[in-house]
mmCIF file of C-alpha atoms in Angstrom:
data_model
loop_
_atom_site.group_PDB
_atom_site.id
_atom_site.type_symbol
_atom_site.label_atom_id
_atom_site.label_comp_id
_atom_site.label_asym_id
_atom_site.label_seq_id
_atom_site.Cartn_x
_atom_site.Cartn_y
_atom_site.Cartn_z
ATOM 1 C CA UNK A 1 26.978 49.574 70.190
ATOM 2 C CA UNK A 2 23.912 49.102 72.260
ATOM 3 C CA UNK A 3 21.510 52.125 72.418
ATOM 4 C CA UNK A 4 20.127 53.497 75.112
ATOM 5 C CA UNK A 5 17.098 55.480 76.114
ATOM 6 C CA UNK A 6 17.381 59.259 75.682
ATOM 7 C CA UNK A 7 17.580 61.510 78.740
ATOM 8 C CA UNK A 8 18.106 65.062 79.309
ATOM 9 C CA UNK A 9 21.716 65.639 80.386
ATOM 10 C CA UNK A 10 21.148 67.196 83.708
ATOM 11 C CA UNK A 11 18.609 64.436 84.668
ATOM 12 C CA UNK A 12 21.100 61.791 83.673
ATOM 13 C CA UNK A 13 23.929 63.092 85.768
ATOM 14 C CA UNK A 14 21.836 63.698 88.964
ATOM 15 C CA UNK A 15 19.543 60.622 88.930
ATOM 16 C CA UNK A 16 22.704 58.513 87.896
ATOM 17 C CA UNK A 17 24.584 59.444 90.950
ATOM 18 C CA UNK A 18 21.697 58.576 93.253
ATOM 19 C CA UNK A 19 21.459 55.266 91.696
ATOM 20 C CA UNK A 20 25.078 54.215 92.298
ATOM 21 C CA UNK A 21 25.486 51.442 94.972
ATOM 22 C CA UNK A 22 27.458 52.324 97.897
ATOM 23 C CA UNK A 23 30.679 50.274 96.631
ATOM 24 C CA UNK A 24 30.394 52.441 93.417
ATOM 25 C CA UNK A 25 30.416 55.610 95.452
ATOM 26 C CA UNK A 26 33.217 54.531 97.614
ATOM 27 C CA UNK A 27 35.187 53.580 94.594
ATOM 28 C CA UNK A 28 34.412 57.030 93.014
ATOM 29 C CA UNK A 29 35.648 58.671 96.311
ATOM 30 C CA UNK A 30 38.742 56.614 96.370
ATOM 31 C CA UNK A 31 39.507 57.730 92.756
ATOM 32 C CA UNK A 32 39.436 61.323 93.861
ATOM 33 C CA UNK A 33 41.430 60.850 96.935
ATOM 34 C CA UNK A 34 44.057 58.978 94.988
ATOM 35 C CA UNK A 35 44.297 61.589 92.439
ATOM 36 C CA UNK A 36 44.248 64.308 94.936
ATOM 37 C CA UNK A 37 47.147 62.908 96.904
ATOM 38 C CA UNK A 38 49.241 61.971 93.731
ATOM 39 C CA UNK A 39 48.803 65.345 92.136
ATOM 40 C CA UNK A 40 49.512 67.041 95.397
ATOM 41 C CA UNK A 41 53.247 65.723 94.935
ATOM 42 C CA UNK A 42 53.476 65.305 91.158
ATOM 43 C CA UNK A 43 53.984 69.086 90.106
ATOM 44 C CA UNK A 44 56.692 69.415 92.738
ATOM 45 C CA UNK A 45 58.670 66.126 92.116
ATOM 46 C CA UNK A 46 61.374 67.898 89.574
ATOM 47 C CA UNK A 47 62.295 70.173 92.269
ATOM 48 C CA UNK A 48 62.153 67.329 94.913
ATOM 49 C CA UNK A 49 64.418 65.111 93.094
ATOM 50 C CA UNK A 50 66.847 67.829 92.222
ATOM 51 C CA UNK A 51 67.190 69.128 95.737
ATOM 52 C CA UNK A 52 67.459 65.707 97.490
ATOM 53 C CA UNK A 53 69.391 63.895 94.693
ATOM 54 C CA UNK A 54 71.441 66.854 93.213
ATOM 55 C CA UNK A 55 70.411 65.756 89.804
ATOM 56 C CA UNK A 56 70.508 67.857 86.776
ATOM 57 C CA UNK A 57 67.276 68.648 85.182
ATOM 58 C CA UNK A 58 68.125 66.222 82.291
ATOM 59 C CA UNK A 59 68.457 63.451 84.736
ATOM 60 C CA UNK A 60 65.320 64.296 86.555
ATOM 61 C CA UNK A 61 63.605 64.198 83.033
ATOM 62 C CA UNK A 62 64.980 60.619 82.502
ATOM 63 C CA UNK A 63 63.760 59.479 85.906
ATOM 64 C CA UNK A 64 60.373 60.862 85.728
ATOM 65 C CA UNK A 65 60.010 59.429 82.049
ATOM 66 C CA UNK A 66 60.724 56.211 83.248
ATOM 67 C CA UNK A 67 58.347 56.401 86.265
ATOM 68 C CA UNK A 68 55.612 57.600 83.936
ATOM 69 C CA UNK A 69 56.036 54.865 81.576
ATOM 70 C CA UNK A 70 55.800 52.273 84.649
ATOM 71 C CA UNK A 71 52.714 54.109 85.515
ATOM 72 C CA UNK A 72 51.008 53.737 82.007
ATOM 73 C CA UNK A 73 52.413 50.399 80.568
ATOM 74 C CA UNK A 74 52.176 48.715 83.844
ATOM 75 C CA UNK A 75 48.406 48.834 83.535
ATOM 76 C CA UNK A 76 48.465 45.958 81.126
ATOM 77 C CA UNK A 77 50.009 43.267 83.583
ATOM 78 C CA UNK A 78 48.061 45.040 86.442
ATOM 79 C CA UNK A 79 44.813 44.405 84.676
ATOM 80 C CA UNK A 80 46.019 40.766 83.863
ATOM 81 C CA UNK A 81 46.530 40.201 87.743
ATOM 82 C CA UNK A 82 43.127 41.814 88.449
ATOM 83 C CA UNK A 83 41.442 39.207 86.333
ATOM 84 C CA UNK A 84 43.090 36.546 88.147
ATOM 85 C CA UNK A 85 42.780 37.359 91.661
ATOM 86 C CA UNK A 86 39.905 40.026 91.618
ATOM 87 C CA UNK A 87 39.412 43.775 91.800
ATOM 88 C CA UNK A 88 39.242 44.061 95.468
ATOM 89 C CA UNK A 89 42.475 42.326 96.070
ATOM 90 C CA UNK A 90 44.401 44.311 93.646
ATOM 91 C CA UNK A 91 43.000 47.846 95.112
ATOM 92 C CA UNK A 92 44.177 46.521 98.386
ATOM 93 C CA UNK A 93 47.553 45.460 97.149
ATOM 94 C CA UNK A 94 47.812 48.900 95.280
ATOM 95 C CA UNK A 95 46.823 50.811 98.593
ATOM 96 C CA UNK A 96 49.636 48.927 100.468
ATOM 97 C CA UNK A 97 52.158 50.072 97.808
ATOM 98 C CA UNK A 98 50.846 53.573 97.844
ATOM 99 C CA UNK A 99 51.239 53.632 101.754
ATOM 100 C CA UNK A 100 54.816 52.163 101.496
ATOM 101 C CA UNK A 101 55.634 54.841 98.773
ATOM 102 C CA UNK A 102 54.433 57.771 100.830
ATOM 103 C CA UNK A 103 56.587 56.269 103.770
ATOM 104 C CA UNK A 104 59.459 56.216 101.489
ATOM 105 C CA UNK A 105 59.074 59.965 100.309
ATOM 106 C CA UNK A 106 59.149 60.622 104.288
ATOM 107 C CA UNK A 107 62.348 58.493 104.807
ATOM 108 C CA UNK A 108 63.867 59.962 101.654
ATOM 109 C CA UNK A 109 64.560 63.212 103.374
ATOM 110 C CA UNK A 110 67.195 61.149 105.483
ATOM 111 C CA UNK A 111 68.383 58.762 102.730
ATOM 112 C CA UNK A 112 67.861 60.395 99.314
ATOM 113 C CA UNK A 113 68.138 57.355 97.155
ATOM 114 C CA UNK A 114 64.875 56.141 98.707
ATOM 115 C CA UNK A 115 62.885 58.818 97.271
ATOM 116 C CA UNK A 116 63.584 57.273 93.646
ATOM 117 C CA UNK A 117 62.515 53.774 94.878
ATOM 118 C CA UNK A 118 59.399 55.517 96.420
ATOM 119 C CA UNK A 119 58.519 57.091 93.080
ATOM 120 C CA UNK A 120 58.708 53.878 91.220
ATOM 121 C CA UNK A 121 56.883 52.126 93.842
ATOM 122 C CA UNK A 122 53.935 54.549 93.707
ATOM 123 C CA UNK A 123 54.072 54.274 89.870
ATOM 124 C CA UNK A 124 53.550 50.515 90.184
ATOM 125 C CA UNK A 125 50.730 51.083 92.448
ATOM 126 C CA UNK A 126 49.040 53.430 90.198
ATOM 127 C CA UNK A 127 49.382 50.952 87.283
ATOM 128 C CA UNK A 128 47.751 48.452 89.399
ATOM 129 C CA UNK A 129 44.978 50.693 90.905
ATOM 130 C CA UNK A 130 43.723 52.523 87.861
ATOM 131 C CA UNK A 131 42.513 49.535 85.640
ATOM 132 C CA UNK A 132 41.322 47.691 88.973
ATOM 133 C CA UNK A 133 39.321 50.765 90.309
ATOM 134 C CA UNK A 134 37.774 51.473 86.975
ATOM 135 C CA UNK A 135 37.041 47.819 85.987
ATOM 136 C CA UNK A 136 35.480 47.321 89.589
ATOM 137 C CA UNK A 137 33.377 50.462 89.158
ATOM 138 C CA UNK A 138 31.563 49.216 86.063
ATOM 139 C CA UNK A 139 31.785 45.517 87.243
ATOM 140 C CA UNK A 140 28.186 44.119 86.619
ATOM 141 C CA UNK A 141 26.732 47.357 85.274
ATOM 142 C CA UNK A 142 24.397 47.264 82.438
ATOM 143 C CA UNK A 143 25.002 48.880 78.911
ATOM 144 C CA UNK A 144 22.892 51.755 80.260
ATOM 145 C CA UNK A 145 24.650 52.351 83.347
ATOM 146 C CA UNK A 146 27.960 52.212 81.938
ATOM 147 C CA UNK A 147 28.347 55.820 80.492
ATOM 148 C CA UNK A 148 27.271 57.394 83.741
ATOM 149 C CA UNK A 149 29.707 55.172 85.430
ATOM 150 C CA UNK A 150 32.706 55.859 83.340
ATOM 151 C CA UNK A 151 31.726 59.620 83.191
ATOM 152 C CA UNK A 152 31.696 59.714 86.961
ATOM 153 C CA UNK A 153 34.822 57.973 87.424
ATOM 154 C CA UNK A 154 36.760 60.364 85.159
ATOM 155 C CA UNK A 155 34.982 63.351 86.662
ATOM 156 C CA UNK A 156 35.946 62.508 90.250
ATOM 157 C CA UNK A 157 39.516 61.797 89.174
ATOM 158 C CA UNK A 158 39.593 65.175 87.459
ATOM 159 C CA UNK A 159 38.482 66.795 90.710
ATOM 160 C CA UNK A 160 41.452 65.199 92.469
ATOM 161 C CA UNK A 161 43.782 66.339 89.637
ATOM 162 C CA UNK A 162 42.379 69.949 90.062
ATOM 163 C CA UNK A 163 42.676 70.187 93.727
ATOM 164 C CA UNK A 164 45.984 68.246 94.214
ATOM 165 C CA UNK A 165 48.304 71.012 93.038
ATOM 166 C CA UNK A 166 46.431 73.352 95.332
ATOM 167 C CA UNK A 167 46.791 71.147 98.447
ATOM 168 C CA UNK A 168 50.439 70.602 97.476
ATOM 169 C CA UNK A 169 51.278 74.378 97.304
ATOM 170 C CA UNK A 170 50.233 74.713 100.844
ATOM 171 C CA UNK A 171 53.013 72.325 101.883
ATOM 172 C CA UNK A 172 55.374 73.445 99.319
ATOM 173 C CA UNK A 173 57.791 74.734 101.927
ATOM 174 C CA UNK A 174 57.297 71.709 104.187
ATOM 175 C CA UNK A 175 57.452 68.623 101.729
ATOM 176 C CA UNK A 176 58.026 66.284 104.821
ATOM 177 C CA UNK A 177 54.536 67.465 106.302
ATOM 178 C CA UNK A 178 52.969 66.866 102.893
ATOM 179 C CA UNK A 179 54.495 63.250 102.743
ATOM 180 C CA UNK A 180 53.510 62.283 106.195
ATOM 181 C CA UNK A 181 49.717 63.457 105.493
ATOM 182 C CA UNK A 182 49.789 61.441 102.246
ATOM 183 C CA UNK A 183 51.133 58.399 104.247
ATOM 184 C CA UNK A 184 48.351 58.688 106.816
ATOM 185 C CA UNK A 185 45.653 59.091 104.190
ATOM 186 C CA UNK A 186 47.021 56.147 102.189
ATOM 187 C CA UNK A 187 47.044 54.162 105.380
ATOM 188 C CA UNK A 188 43.375 55.075 106.284
ATOM 189 C CA UNK A 189 42.396 54.186 102.546
ATOM 190 C CA UNK A 190 44.039 50.779 102.752
ATOM 191 C CA UNK A 191 41.859 49.995 105.834
ATOM 192 C CA UNK A 192 38.942 51.144 103.836
ATOM 193 C CA UNK A 193 39.755 48.896 101.177
ATOM 194 C CA UNK A 194 39.883 45.987 103.434
ATOM 195 C CA UNK A 195 36.109 46.628 103.802
ATOM 196 C CA UNK A 196 35.277 46.598 100.120
ATOM 197 C CA UNK A 197 33.269 43.460 99.211
ATOM 198 C CA UNK A 198 34.644 40.847 96.894
ATOM 199 C CA UNK A 199 33.132 41.117 93.293
ATOM 200 C CA UNK A 200 31.105 38.441 92.046
ATOM 201 C CA UNK A 201 33.077 36.547 89.287
ATOM 202 C CA UNK A 202 31.291 35.017 86.391
ATOM 203 C CA UNK A 203 32.036 31.227 86.204
ATOM 204 C CA UNK A 204 31.986 31.492 82.247
ATOM 205 C CA UNK A 205 34.536 34.323 82.304
ATOM 206 C CA UNK A 206 37.658 33.756 80.298
ATOM 207 C CA UNK A 207 40.984 34.690 81.858
ATOM 208 C CA UNK A 208 43.705 35.033 79.178
ATOM 209 C CA UNK A 209 47.363 34.444 79.972
ATOM 210 C CA UNK A 210 49.587 37.469 80.462
ATOM 211 C CA UNK A 211 51.266 36.843 77.055
ATOM 212 C CA UNK A 212 47.775 37.454 75.365
ATOM 213 C CA UNK A 213 47.222 40.568 77.450
ATOM 214 C CA UNK A 214 46.633 42.696 74.223
ATOM 215 C CA UNK A 215 44.282 40.173 72.731
ATOM 216 C CA UNK A 216 40.977 41.825 71.822
ATOM 217 C CA UNK A 217 42.522 45.050 71.649
ATOM 218 C CA UNK A 218 40.045 47.686 70.103
ATOM 219 C CA UNK A 219 42.506 48.840 67.431
ATOM 220 C CA UNK A 220 40.729 52.138 66.290
ATOM 221 C CA UNK A 221 39.913 53.533 69.999
ATOM 222 C CA UNK A 222 43.546 52.562 71.033
ATOM 223 C CA UNK A 223 45.097 54.584 68.113
ATOM 224 C CA UNK A 224 42.472 57.555 68.470
ATOM 225 C CA UNK A 225 43.373 57.486 72.303
ATOM 226 C CA UNK A 226 47.077 57.495 71.613
ATOM 227 C CA UNK A 227 46.686 60.482 69.014
ATOM 228 C CA UNK A 228 44.323 62.165 71.602
ATOM 229 C CA UNK A 229 47.012 62.142 74.273
ATOM 230 C CA UNK A 230 49.736 62.894 71.727
ATOM 231 C CA UNK A 231 48.049 66.173 70.788
ATOM 232 C CA UNK A 232 46.640 66.909 74.433
ATOM 233 C CA UNK A 233 50.266 66.698 75.925
ATOM 234 C CA UNK A 234 51.539 69.418 73.562
ATOM 235 C CA UNK A 235 49.118 71.655 75.765
ATOM 236 C CA UNK A 236 49.756 69.998 79.103
ATOM 237 C CA UNK A 237 53.488 69.799 78.930
ATOM 238 C CA UNK A 238 54.581 72.977 77.106
ATOM 239 C CA UNK A 239 51.915 75.582 77.781
ATOM 240 C CA UNK A 240 53.662 76.277 80.947
ATOM 241 C CA UNK A 241 56.814 77.289 79.505
ATOM 242 C CA UNK A 242 55.106 79.364 76.817
ATOM 243 C CA UNK A 243 53.079 81.124 79.546
ATOM 244 C CA UNK A 244 55.922 82.154 81.422
ATOM 245 C CA UNK A 245 56.394 85.947 81.012
ATOM 246 C CA UNK A 246 53.077 86.212 78.941
ATOM 247 C CA UNK A 247 50.587 85.566 81.868
ATOM 248 C CA UNK A 248 50.893 85.857 85.688
ATOM 249 C CA UNK A 249 51.603 82.558 87.125
ATOM 250 C CA UNK A 250 48.730 82.779 89.554
ATOM 251 C CA UNK A 251 46.403 83.129 86.561
ATOM 252 C CA UNK A 252 47.819 80.105 84.602
ATOM 253 C CA UNK A 253 47.460 77.797 87.757
ATOM 254 C CA UNK A 254 44.017 78.789 88.047
ATOM 255 C CA UNK A 255 43.378 78.255 84.395
ATOM 256 C CA UNK A 256 44.867 74.760 84.617
ATOM 257 C CA UNK A 257 42.657 73.855 87.715
ATOM 258 C CA UNK A 258 39.665 75.338 85.603
ATOM 259 C CA UNK A 259 40.645 72.898 82.901
ATOM 260 C CA UNK A 260 40.212 69.765 85.232
ATOM 261 C CA UNK A 261 37.083 71.084 86.470
ATOM 262 C CA UNK A 262 35.606 71.638 83.186
ATOM 263 C CA UNK A 263 36.157 67.998 82.455
ATOM 264 C CA UNK A 264 34.884 67.055 85.977
ATOM 265 C CA UNK A 265 31.564 69.020 85.342
ATOM 266 C CA UNK A 266 30.862 68.493 81.756
ATOM 267 C CA UNK A 267 31.370 64.725 81.253
ATOM 268 C CA UNK A 268 28.667 63.483 83.690
ATOM 269 C CA UNK A 269 26.195 65.765 82.073
ATOM 270 C CA UNK A 270 26.920 64.473 78.451
ATOM 271 C CA UNK A 271 27.574 60.941 79.222
ATOM 272 C CA UNK A 272 24.525 59.794 77.549
ATOM 273 C CA UNK A 273 24.701 61.945 74.579
ATOM 274 C CA UNK A 274 28.276 61.015 73.914
ATOM 275 C CA UNK A 275 27.359 57.299 74.156
ATOM 276 C CA UNK A 276 24.802 57.671 71.406
ATOM 277 C CA UNK A 277 27.106 59.944 69.315
ATOM 278 C CA UNK A 278 28.699 58.499 66.087
ATOM 279 C CA UNK A 279 32.491 58.093 66.616
ATOM 280 C CA UNK A 280 33.384 60.064 63.792
ATOM 281 C CA UNK A 281 31.238 63.034 65.015
ATOM 282 C CA UNK A 282 32.616 62.672 68.503
ATOM 283 C CA UNK A 283 36.191 62.783 66.957
ATOM 284 C CA UNK A 284 35.293 66.050 64.799
ATOM 285 C CA UNK A 285 33.928 67.601 68.050
ATOM 286 C CA UNK A 286 36.942 66.623 70.000
ATOM 287 C CA UNK A 287 39.814 67.237 67.847
ATOM 288 C CA UNK A 288 38.179 70.665 66.759
ATOM 289 C CA UNK A 289 37.946 71.902 70.217
ATOM 290 C CA UNK A 290 41.546 71.090 70.586
ATOM 291 C CA UNK A 291 42.515 72.788 67.251
ATOM 292 C CA UNK A 292 40.486 76.149 68.381
ATOM 293 C CA UNK A 293 42.313 75.996 71.855
ATOM 294 C CA UNK A 294 45.776 75.696 70.049
ATOM 295 C CA UNK A 295 44.843 78.667 67.937
ATOM 296 C CA UNK A 296 43.733 80.850 70.564
ATOM 297 C CA UNK A 297 47.086 80.358 72.562
ATOM 298 C CA UNK A 298 48.930 82.143 69.712
ATOM 299 C CA UNK A 299 47.461 85.441 71.063
ATOM 300 C CA UNK A 300 49.442 85.141 74.296
ATOM 301 C CA UNK A 301 47.112 86.929 76.430
ATOM 302 C CA UNK A 302 44.917 86.084 79.451
ATOM 303 C CA UNK A 303 41.553 86.341 77.696
ATOM 304 C CA UNK A 304 42.745 83.986 75.002
ATOM 305 C CA UNK A 305 44.422 81.528 77.261
ATOM 306 C CA UNK A 306 41.086 81.101 79.026
ATOM 307 C CA UNK A 307 39.340 80.628 75.534
ATOM 308 C CA UNK A 308 41.929 78.178 74.588
ATOM 309 C CA UNK A 309 41.857 76.124 77.835
ATOM 310 C CA UNK A 310 38.018 76.161 77.921
ATOM 311 C CA UNK A 311 37.943 74.898 74.322
ATOM 312 C CA UNK A 312 40.404 72.008 74.801
ATOM 313 C CA UNK A 313 38.260 71.003 78.131
ATOM 314 C CA UNK A 314 35.016 70.996 76.032
ATOM 315 C CA UNK A 315 36.597 68.988 73.226
ATOM 316 C CA UNK A 316 38.453 66.496 75.579
ATOM 317 C CA UNK A 317 35.309 65.947 77.560
ATOM 318 C CA UNK A 318 33.749 64.591 74.492
ATOM 319 C CA UNK A 319 36.851 62.760 73.006
ATOM 320 C CA UNK A 320 38.414 61.148 75.980
ATOM 321 C CA UNK A 321 35.019 59.770 77.260
ATOM 322 C CA UNK A 322 33.892 58.469 73.923
ATOM 323 C CA UNK A 323 37.348 56.621 73.313
ATOM 324 C CA UNK A 324 36.695 54.766 76.416
ATOM 325 C CA UNK A 325 33.140 54.006 75.794
ATOM 326 C CA UNK A 326 33.811 52.959 72.173
ATOM 327 C CA UNK A 327 36.726 50.536 73.220
ATOM 328 C CA UNK A 328 34.342 48.958 76.090
ATOM 329 C CA UNK A 329 31.784 48.417 73.243
ATOM 330 C CA UNK A 330 34.330 46.959 70.366
ATOM 331 C CA UNK A 331 36.412 44.770 72.818
ATOM 332 C CA UNK A 332 35.139 41.391 74.295
ATOM 333 C CA UNK A 333 37.594 41.549 77.108
ATOM 334 C CA UNK A 334 36.814 42.445 80.765
ATOM 335 C CA UNK A 335 36.572 46.215 81.489
ATOM 336 C CA UNK A 336 39.745 45.926 83.524
ATOM 337 C CA UNK A 337 41.685 44.787 80.500
ATOM 338 C CA UNK A 338 40.057 47.469 78.245
ATOM 339 C CA UNK A 339 40.940 50.155 80.775
ATOM 340 C CA UNK A 340 44.465 48.898 80.873
ATOM 341 C CA UNK A 341 44.647 48.902 76.826
ATOM 342 C CA UNK A 342 43.550 52.830 76.974
ATOM 343 C CA UNK A 343 46.114 53.482 79.698
ATOM 344 C CA UNK A 344 48.816 51.920 77.431
ATOM 345 C CA UNK A 345 47.623 53.952 74.407
ATOM 346 C CA UNK A 346 47.707 57.041 76.656
ATOM 347 C CA UNK A 347 51.549 56.305 77.577
ATOM 348 C CA UNK A 348 52.094 55.785 73.992
ATOM 349 C CA UNK A 349 50.629 59.053 73.159
ATOM 350 C CA UNK A 350 52.359 60.802 75.944
ATOM 351 C CA UNK A 351 55.736 59.609 75.097
ATOM 352 C CA UNK A 352 55.396 60.148 71.445
ATOM 353 C CA UNK A 353 54.341 64.076 72.395
ATOM 354 C CA UNK A 354 57.535 64.160 74.554
ATOM 355 C CA UNK A 355 59.850 62.952 71.644
ATOM 356 C CA UNK A 356 57.999 64.980 68.994
ATOM 357 C CA UNK A 357 56.614 67.945 70.664
ATOM 358 C CA UNK A 358 59.688 68.765 72.649
ATOM 359 C CA UNK A 359 61.856 69.036 69.480
ATOM 360 C CA UNK A 360 59.235 70.977 67.622
ATOM 361 C CA UNK A 361 58.837 73.588 70.472
ATOM 362 C CA UNK A 362 62.715 73.874 70.405
ATOM 363 C CA UNK A 363 62.790 74.433 66.723
ATOM 364 C CA UNK A 364 60.010 77.472 66.879
ATOM 365 C CA UNK A 365 61.496 78.865 70.055
ATOM 366 C CA UNK A 366 65.195 79.232 68.630
ATOM 367 C CA UNK A 367 63.534 80.470 65.438
ATOM 368 C CA UNK A 368 61.864 83.279 67.376
ATOM 369 C CA UNK A 369 58.375 82.054 66.335
ATOM 370 C CA UNK A 370 57.048 80.363 69.314
ATOM 371 C CA UNK A 371 53.335 81.300 68.844
ATOM 372 C CA UNK A 372 53.596 79.406 65.578
ATOM 373 C CA UNK A 373 54.274 76.255 67.347
ATOM 374 C CA UNK A 374 50.526 76.231 68.222
ATOM 375 C CA UNK A 375 49.417 76.646 64.915
ATOM 376 C CA UNK A 376 51.510 73.761 63.951
ATOM 377 C CA UNK A 377 49.750 71.675 66.456
ATOM 378 C CA UNK A 378 46.362 72.931 65.489
ATOM 379 C CA UNK A 379 47.065 71.789 61.891
ATOM 380 C CA UNK A 380 47.824 68.253 63.109
ATOM 381 C CA UNK A 381 44.624 68.296 65.176
ATOM 382 C CA UNK A 382 42.715 68.879 61.762
ATOM 383 C CA UNK A 383 44.757 66.734 59.222
ATOM 384 C CA UNK A 384 45.846 63.617 61.315
ATOM 385 C CA UNK A 385 42.458 62.307 62.479
ATOM 386 C CA UNK A 386 40.923 61.893 59.005
ATOM 387 C CA UNK A 387 44.273 60.371 57.760
ATOM 388 C CA UNK A 388 44.049 57.916 60.731
ATOM 389 C CA UNK A 389 40.420 57.067 59.948
ATOM 390 C CA UNK A 390 41.196 56.352 56.270
ATOM 391 C CA UNK A 391 44.286 54.234 57.083
ATOM 392 C CA UNK A 392 42.075 52.291 59.451
ATOM 393 C CA UNK A 393 39.341 51.740 56.987
ATOM 394 C CA UNK A 394 41.761 50.756 54.214
ATOM 395 C CA UNK A 395 43.365 48.297 56.723
ATOM 396 C CA UNK A 396 39.880 46.841 57.596
ATOM 397 C CA UNK A 397 38.674 46.353 53.957
ATOM 398 C CA UNK A 398 40.896 43.386 53.086
ATOM 399 C CA UNK A 399 40.091 41.690 56.321
ATOM 400 C CA UNK A 400 36.400 41.870 55.792
ATOM 401 C CA UNK A 401 36.828 40.777 51.920
ATOM 402 C CA UNK A 402 38.666 37.760 53.211
ATOM 403 C CA UNK A 403 35.950 37.036 55.818
ATOM 404 C CA UNK A 404 33.322 37.397 53.267
ATOM 405 C CA UNK A 405 35.099 34.827 50.728
ATOM 406 C CA UNK A 406 35.623 32.407 53.674
#
């Protein structure tokens, strides 16, 4: 990986923001608003589908699971399209789809089936938007600028994730008003994306066909990202159920908002140091933070919940950022394609967490030893990463030997 000049973390974050171009700042603001709108709706989708469609919660789970898969896995063809028609055009198409999706939620109050169509339309829009906006943000940036831009992109996105549920709670008794507001904001953003300049395309840039969308995949960052999300989603999906009856709902909501804000604050400050850090050291810090957080949850009180969420936030600040930077450094594909690979890895990890973690949670819950669930996850945080590294190195050794003998 290309080395960068050492700077103090605070100086890096502040001077980096001032050095961003107008287009980059607009893209960062767009990422914040898109997540704010999405996460003002997302926490309440289960209730919305149940009320409008009279679905059982198991049916709601299937619908949300399929929509999530479209959102994550769709990033690969989304990035392939971005390579062909350009980031600005893809972002504009995504905003058109987001606007139509928001209008679909409004109309879904009268025609409930339109609600599901709108959900999948917005999932497809996100699949196209995410690799395009991040690819455009780092487009043309130097190796020295990339860590700050990636960190800023994730930070502004996390601010949107943190504030979205708070905004949504204001409209919880008037979802129609929330969807109208979302439609208006998406329409305004669509107009804003029309004004974005077309990015300059290199004449020598190689565009792979869709069937080779996974060509140039950075294997280790892909695997580590999938593992990160697999372990992380145990916390994100099951902590709310565990917290019920143990800590006040208001405290839990504030703590989860605090988690997203921790990532938003820390990642820009540590971007340069994380870029220079060895991958194994970043993995040790990241998965170590996850393990400490999981163990803290076993206490089941407010203080240790706060400690656990802070530890996981600090660990993920390092790990999630390093995974992306390492993937960009190891792959020769365009940034948009690399980001789509990482999104796919996140989808794989999230799906695996649902399949494995849900069953594991159920077993500990029925046995009456639910705090031990978090110990089981902490053990995985400690044991699986070194096993993954050993397996990767063993897999790579024969390839290097064949390359050396050829």
